[in-house]
């Protein structure tokens, strides 16, 4: 799933996808907790809005792969949205295609 999402990023080569997947395998816990804001800052500095939106969209797609986006995942995705310098409207637009998977709406 990660490879598929990365392949959607315009200009991303197979070598780049392989490098990202390798780093993720080795450092996933650190990346997903301690380092998230650092990586987001790097994207804000180096990437345009469209690329940051693509990254957020890929993260939302990944969260929905199990057909459920939990409240914890939603909260984390909203924090990532802010860290990426994106608006809550950006988040809402991107998560709309997975609305049926939002646990908070299933109650």
JSON list of C-alpha atoms in Angstrom, two decimals:
[
{"chain": "A", "resi": 1, "resn": "UNK", "atom": "CA", "xyz": [0.00, 0.00, 0.00]},
{"chain": "A", "resi": 2, "resn": "UNK", "atom": "CA", "xyz": [2.78, 2.48, 0.84]},
{"chain": "A", "resi": 3, "resn": "UNK", "atom": "CA", "xyz": [4.53, 1.81, -2.46]},
{"chain": "A", "resi": 4, "resn": "UNK", "atom": "CA", "xyz": [1.27, 2.32, -4.34]},
{"chain": "A", "resi": 5, "resn": "UNK", "atom": "CA", "xyz": [0.64, 5.63, -2.59]},
{"chain": "A", "resi": 6, "resn": "UNK", "atom": "CA", "xyz": [4.21, 6.84, -3.15]},
{"chain": "A", "resi": 7, "resn": "UNK", "atom": "CA", "xyz": [3.97, 5.99, -6.84]},
{"chain": "A", "resi": 8, "resn": "UNK", "atom": "CA", "xyz": [1.15, 8.56, -7.11]},
{"chain": "A", "resi": 9, "resn": "UNK", "atom": "CA", "xyz": [3.52, 11.36, -6.12]},
{"chain": "A", "resi": 10, "resn": "UNK", "atom": "CA", "xyz": [4.52, 13.26, -9.24]},
{"chain": "A", "resi": 11, "resn": "UNK", "atom": "CA", "xyz": [8.25, 12.97, -9.91]},
{"chain": "A", "resi": 12, "resn": "UNK", "atom": "CA", "xyz": [8.80, 10.11, -7.45]},
{"chain": "A", "resi": 13, "resn": "UNK", "atom": "CA", "xyz": [11.14, 7.54, -8.96]},
{"chain": "A", "resi": 14, "resn": "UNK", "atom": "CA", "xyz": [11.26, 3.83, -8.13]},
{"chain": "A", "resi": 15, "resn": "UNK", "atom": "CA", "xyz": [14.62, 4.45, -6.46]},
{"chain": "A", "resi": 16, "resn": "UNK", "atom": "CA", "xyz": [13.02, 7.14, -4.28]},
{"chain": "A", "resi": 17, "resn": "UNK", "atom": "CA", "xyz": [10.14, 4.82, -3.38]},
{"chain": "A", "resi": 18, "resn": "UNK", "atom": "CA", "xyz": [12.60, 2.06, -2.44]},
{"chain": "A", "resi": 19, "resn": "UNK", "atom": "CA", "xyz": [14.63, 4.47, -0.29]},
{"chain": "A", "resi": 20, "resn": "UNK", "atom": "CA", "xyz": [11.54, 5.74, 1.56]},
{"chain": "A", "resi": 21, "resn": "UNK", "atom": "CA", "xyz": [10.26, 2.20, 2.19]},
{"chain": "A", "resi": 22, "resn": "UNK", "atom": "CA", "xyz": [13.65, 1.13, 3.49]},
{"chain": "A", "resi": 23, "resn": "UNK", "atom": "CA", "xyz": [13.79, 4.03, 5.95]},
{"chain": "A", "resi": 24, "resn": "UNK", "atom": "CA", "xyz": [10.22, 3.34, 7.06]},
{"chain": "A", "resi": 25, "resn": "UNK", "atom": "CA", "xyz": [11.02, -0.33, 7.76]},
{"chain": "A", "resi": 26, "resn": "UNK", "atom": "CA", "xyz": [14.05, 0.58, 9.84]},
{"chain": "A", "resi": 27, "resn": "UNK", "atom": "CA", "xyz": [12.65, 3.54, 11.76]},
{"chain": "A", "resi": 28, "resn": "UNK", "atom": "CA", "xyz": [8.85, 3.33, 11.74]},
{"chain": "A", "resi": 29, "resn": "UNK", "atom": "CA", "xyz": [8.34, 3.73, 15.49]},
{"chain": "A", "resi": 30, "resn": "UNK", "atom": "CA", "xyz": [10.67, 6.72, 15.75]},
{"chain": "A", "resi": 31, "resn": "UNK", "atom": "CA", "xyz": [9.20, 8.32, 12.63]},
{"chain": "A", "resi": 32, "resn": "UNK", "atom": "CA", "xyz": [5.60, 7.89, 13.71]},
{"chain": "A", "resi": 33, "resn": "UNK", "atom": "CA", "xyz": [6.14, 9.33, 17.17]},
{"chain": "A", "resi": 34, "resn": "UNK", "atom": "CA", "xyz": [9.18, 11.43, 18.01]},
{"chain": "A", "resi": 35, "resn": "UNK", "atom": "CA", "xyz": [10.21, 12.60, 14.55]},
{"chain": "A", "resi": 36, "resn": "UNK", "atom": "CA", "xyz": [6.84, 13.36, 12.92]},
{"chain": "A", "resi": 37, "resn": "UNK", "atom": "CA", "xyz": [6.98, 17.12, 13.49]},
{"chain": "A", "resi": 38, "resn": "UNK", "atom": "CA", "xyz": [10.58, 17.28, 12.24]},
{"chain": "A", "resi": 39, "resn": "UNK", "atom": "CA", "xyz": [9.66, 15.54, 8.99]},
{"chain": "A", "resi": 40, "resn": "UNK", "atom": "CA", "xyz": [6.59, 17.72, 8.59]},
{"chain": "A", "resi": 41, "resn": "UNK", "atom": "CA", "xyz": [8.72, 20.86, 9.03]},
{"chain": "A", "resi": 42, "resn": "UNK", "atom": "CA", "xyz": [11.07, 19.56, 6.35]},
{"chain": "A", "resi": 43, "resn": "UNK", "atom": "CA", "xyz": [8.16, 19.08, 3.97]},
{"chain": "A", "resi": 44, "resn": "UNK", "atom": "CA", "xyz": [6.86, 22.58, 4.70]},
{"chain": "A", "resi": 45, "resn": "UNK", "atom": "CA", "xyz": [10.29, 24.01, 3.87]},
{"chain": "A", "resi": 46, "resn": "UNK", "atom": "CA", "xyz": [10.95, 21.89, 0.78]},
{"chain": "A", "resi": 47, "resn": "UNK", "atom": "CA", "xyz": [7.61, 21.00, -0.77]},
{"chain": "A", "resi": 48, "resn": "UNK", "atom": "CA", "xyz": [4.83, 23.02, -2.34]},
{"chain": "A", "resi": 49, "resn": "UNK", "atom": "CA", "xyz": [1.25, 22.86, -1.10]},
{"chain": "A", "resi": 50, "resn": "UNK", "atom": "CA", "xyz": [0.21, 20.31, -3.71]},
{"chain": "A", "resi": 51, "resn": "UNK", "atom": "CA", "xyz": [2.90, 17.83, -2.67]},
{"chain": "A", "resi": 52, "resn": "UNK", "atom": "CA", "xyz": [2.06, 18.28, 1.01]},
{"chain": "A", "resi": 53, "resn": "UNK", "atom": "CA", "xyz": [-1.60, 17.64, 0.17]},
{"chain": "A", "resi": 54, "resn": "UNK", "atom": "CA", "xyz": [-0.58, 14.48, -1.71]},
{"chain": "A", "resi": 55, "resn": "UNK", "atom": "CA", "xyz": [1.39, 13.30, 1.32]},
{"chain": "A", "resi": 56, "resn": "UNK", "atom": "CA", "xyz": [-1.57, 13.95, 3.63]},
{"chain": "A", "resi": 57, "resn": "UNK", "atom": "CA", "xyz": [-3.90, 12.21, 1.19]},
{"chain": "A", "resi": 58, "resn": "UNK", "atom": "CA", "xyz": [-1.62, 9.17, 1.16]},
{"chain": "A", "resi": 59, "resn": "UNK", "atom": "CA", "xyz": [-1.58, 9.09, 4.97]},
{"chain": "A", "resi": 60, "resn": "UNK", "atom": "CA", "xyz": [-5.38, 9.27, 5.06]},
{"chain": "A", "resi": 61, "resn": "UNK", "atom": "CA", "xyz": [-5.56, 6.47, 2.48]},
{"chain": "A", "resi": 62, "resn": "UNK", "atom": "CA", "xyz": [-3.22, 4.37, 4.63]},
{"chain": "A", "resi": 63, "resn": "UNK", "atom": "CA", "xyz": [-5.32, 4.99, 7.73]},
{"chain": "A", "resi": 64, "resn": "UNK", "atom": "CA", "xyz": [-8.39, 3.77, 5.83]},
{"chain": "A", "resi": 65, "resn": "UNK", "atom": "CA", "xyz": [-6.84, 0.55, 4.50]},
{"chain": "A", "resi": 66, "resn": "UNK", "atom": "CA", "xyz": [-8.43, -1.48, 7.29]},
{"chain": "A", "resi": 67, "resn": "UNK", "atom": "CA", "xyz": [-11.84, 0.09, 6.45]},
{"chain": "A", "resi": 68, "resn": "UNK", "atom": "CA", "xyz": [-11.80, 2.08, 9.67]},
{"chain": "A", "resi": 69, "resn": "UNK", "atom": "CA", "xyz": [-10.35, 5.43, 10.65]},
{"chain": "A", "resi": 70, "resn": "UNK", "atom": "CA", "xyz": [-10.34, 5.56, 14.43]},
{"chain": "A", "resi": 71, "resn": "UNK", "atom": "CA", "xyz": [-10.63, 8.66, 16.58]},
{"chain": "A", "resi": 72, "resn": "UNK", "atom": "CA", "xyz": [-6.93, 8.33, 17.47]},
{"chain": "A", "resi": 73, "resn": "UNK", "atom": "CA", "xyz": [-6.01, 8.15, 13.77]},
{"chain": "A", "resi": 74, "resn": "UNK", "atom": "CA", "xyz": [-8.24, 11.15, 13.05]},
{"chain": "A", "resi": 75, "resn": "UNK", "atom": "CA", "xyz": [-6.61, 13.17, 15.83]},
{"chain": "A", "resi": 76, "resn": "UNK", "atom": "CA", "xyz": [-3.12, 12.26, 14.60]},
{"chain": "A", "resi": 77, "resn": "UNK", "atom": "CA", "xyz": [-4.03, 13.11, 10.99]},
{"chain": "A", "resi": 78, "resn": "UNK", "atom": "CA", "xyz": [-5.36, 16.49, 12.10]},
{"chain": "A", "resi": 79, "resn": "UNK", "atom": "CA", "xyz": [-2.12, 17.18, 13.98]},
{"chain": "A", "resi": 80, "resn": "UNK", "atom": "CA", "xyz": [-0.13, 16.18, 10.90]},
{"chain": "A", "resi": 81, "resn": "UNK", "atom": "CA", "xyz": [-2.32, 18.48, 8.80]},
{"chain": "A", "resi": 82, "resn": "UNK", "atom": "CA", "xyz": [-1.37, 21.44, 10.98]},
{"chain": "A", "resi": 83, "resn": "UNK", "atom": "CA", "xyz": [2.30, 20.39, 11.05]},
{"chain": "A", "resi": 84, "resn": "UNK", "atom": "CA", "xyz": [2.30, 20.29, 7.25]},
{"chain": "A", "resi": 85, "resn": "UNK", "atom": "CA", "xyz": [1.02, 23.87, 7.17]},
{"chain": "A", "resi": 86, "resn": "UNK", "atom": "CA", "xyz": [-2.29, 22.75, 5.69]},
{"chain": "A", "resi": 87, "resn": "UNK", "atom": "CA", "xyz": [-5.76, 23.84, 6.74]},
{"chain": "A", "resi": 88, "resn": "UNK", "atom": "CA", "xyz": [-8.48, 21.78, 8.33]},
{"chain": "A", "resi": 89, "resn": "UNK", "atom": "CA", "xyz": [-10.41, 22.33, 5.08]},
{"chain": "A", "resi": 90, "resn": "UNK", "atom": "CA", "xyz": [-7.55, 20.57, 3.26]},
{"chain": "A", "resi": 91, "resn": "UNK", "atom": "CA", "xyz": [-7.92, 17.66, 5.68]},
{"chain": "A", "resi": 92, "resn": "UNK", "atom": "CA", "xyz": [-11.71, 17.52, 5.35]},
{"chain": "A", "resi": 93, "resn": "UNK", "atom": "CA", "xyz": [-11.54, 17.59, 1.56]},
{"chain": "A", "resi": 94, "resn": "UNK", "atom": "CA", "xyz": [-8.99, 14.78, 1.46]},
{"chain": "A", "resi": 95, "resn": "UNK", "atom": "CA", "xyz": [-10.74, 12.55, 3.99]},
{"chain": "A", "resi": 96, "resn": "UNK", "atom": "CA", "xyz": [-14.16, 12.94, 2.35]},
{"chain": "A", "resi": 97, "resn": "UNK", "atom": "CA", "xyz": [-13.57, 9.91, 0.11]},
{"chain": "A", "resi": 98, "resn": "UNK", "atom": "CA", "xyz": [-13.17, 7.81, 3.28]},
{"chain": "A", "resi": 99, "resn": "UNK", "atom": "CA", "xyz": [-16.05, 9.34, 5.23]},
{"chain": "A", "resi": 100, "resn": "UNK", "atom": "CA", "xyz": [-17.80, 5.98, 5.57]},
{"chain": "A", "resi": 101, "resn": "UNK", "atom": "CA", "xyz": [-14.75, 4.63, 7.42]},
{"chain": "A", "resi": 102, "resn": "UNK", "atom": "CA", "xyz": [-14.71, 7.29, 10.15]},
{"chain": "A", "resi": 103, "resn": "UNK", "atom": "CA", "xyz": [-15.38, 5.57, 13.46]},
{"chain": "A", "resi": 104, "resn": "UNK", "atom": "CA", "xyz": [-16.71, 8.78, 14.99]},
{"chain": "A", "resi": 105, "resn": "UNK", "atom": "CA", "xyz": [-19.60, 8.72, 12.49]},
{"chain": "A", "resi": 106, "resn": "UNK", "atom": "CA", "xyz": [-20.49, 5.05, 13.08]},
{"chain": "A", "resi": 107, "resn": "UNK", "atom": "CA", "xyz": [-21.98, 5.58, 16.54]}
]
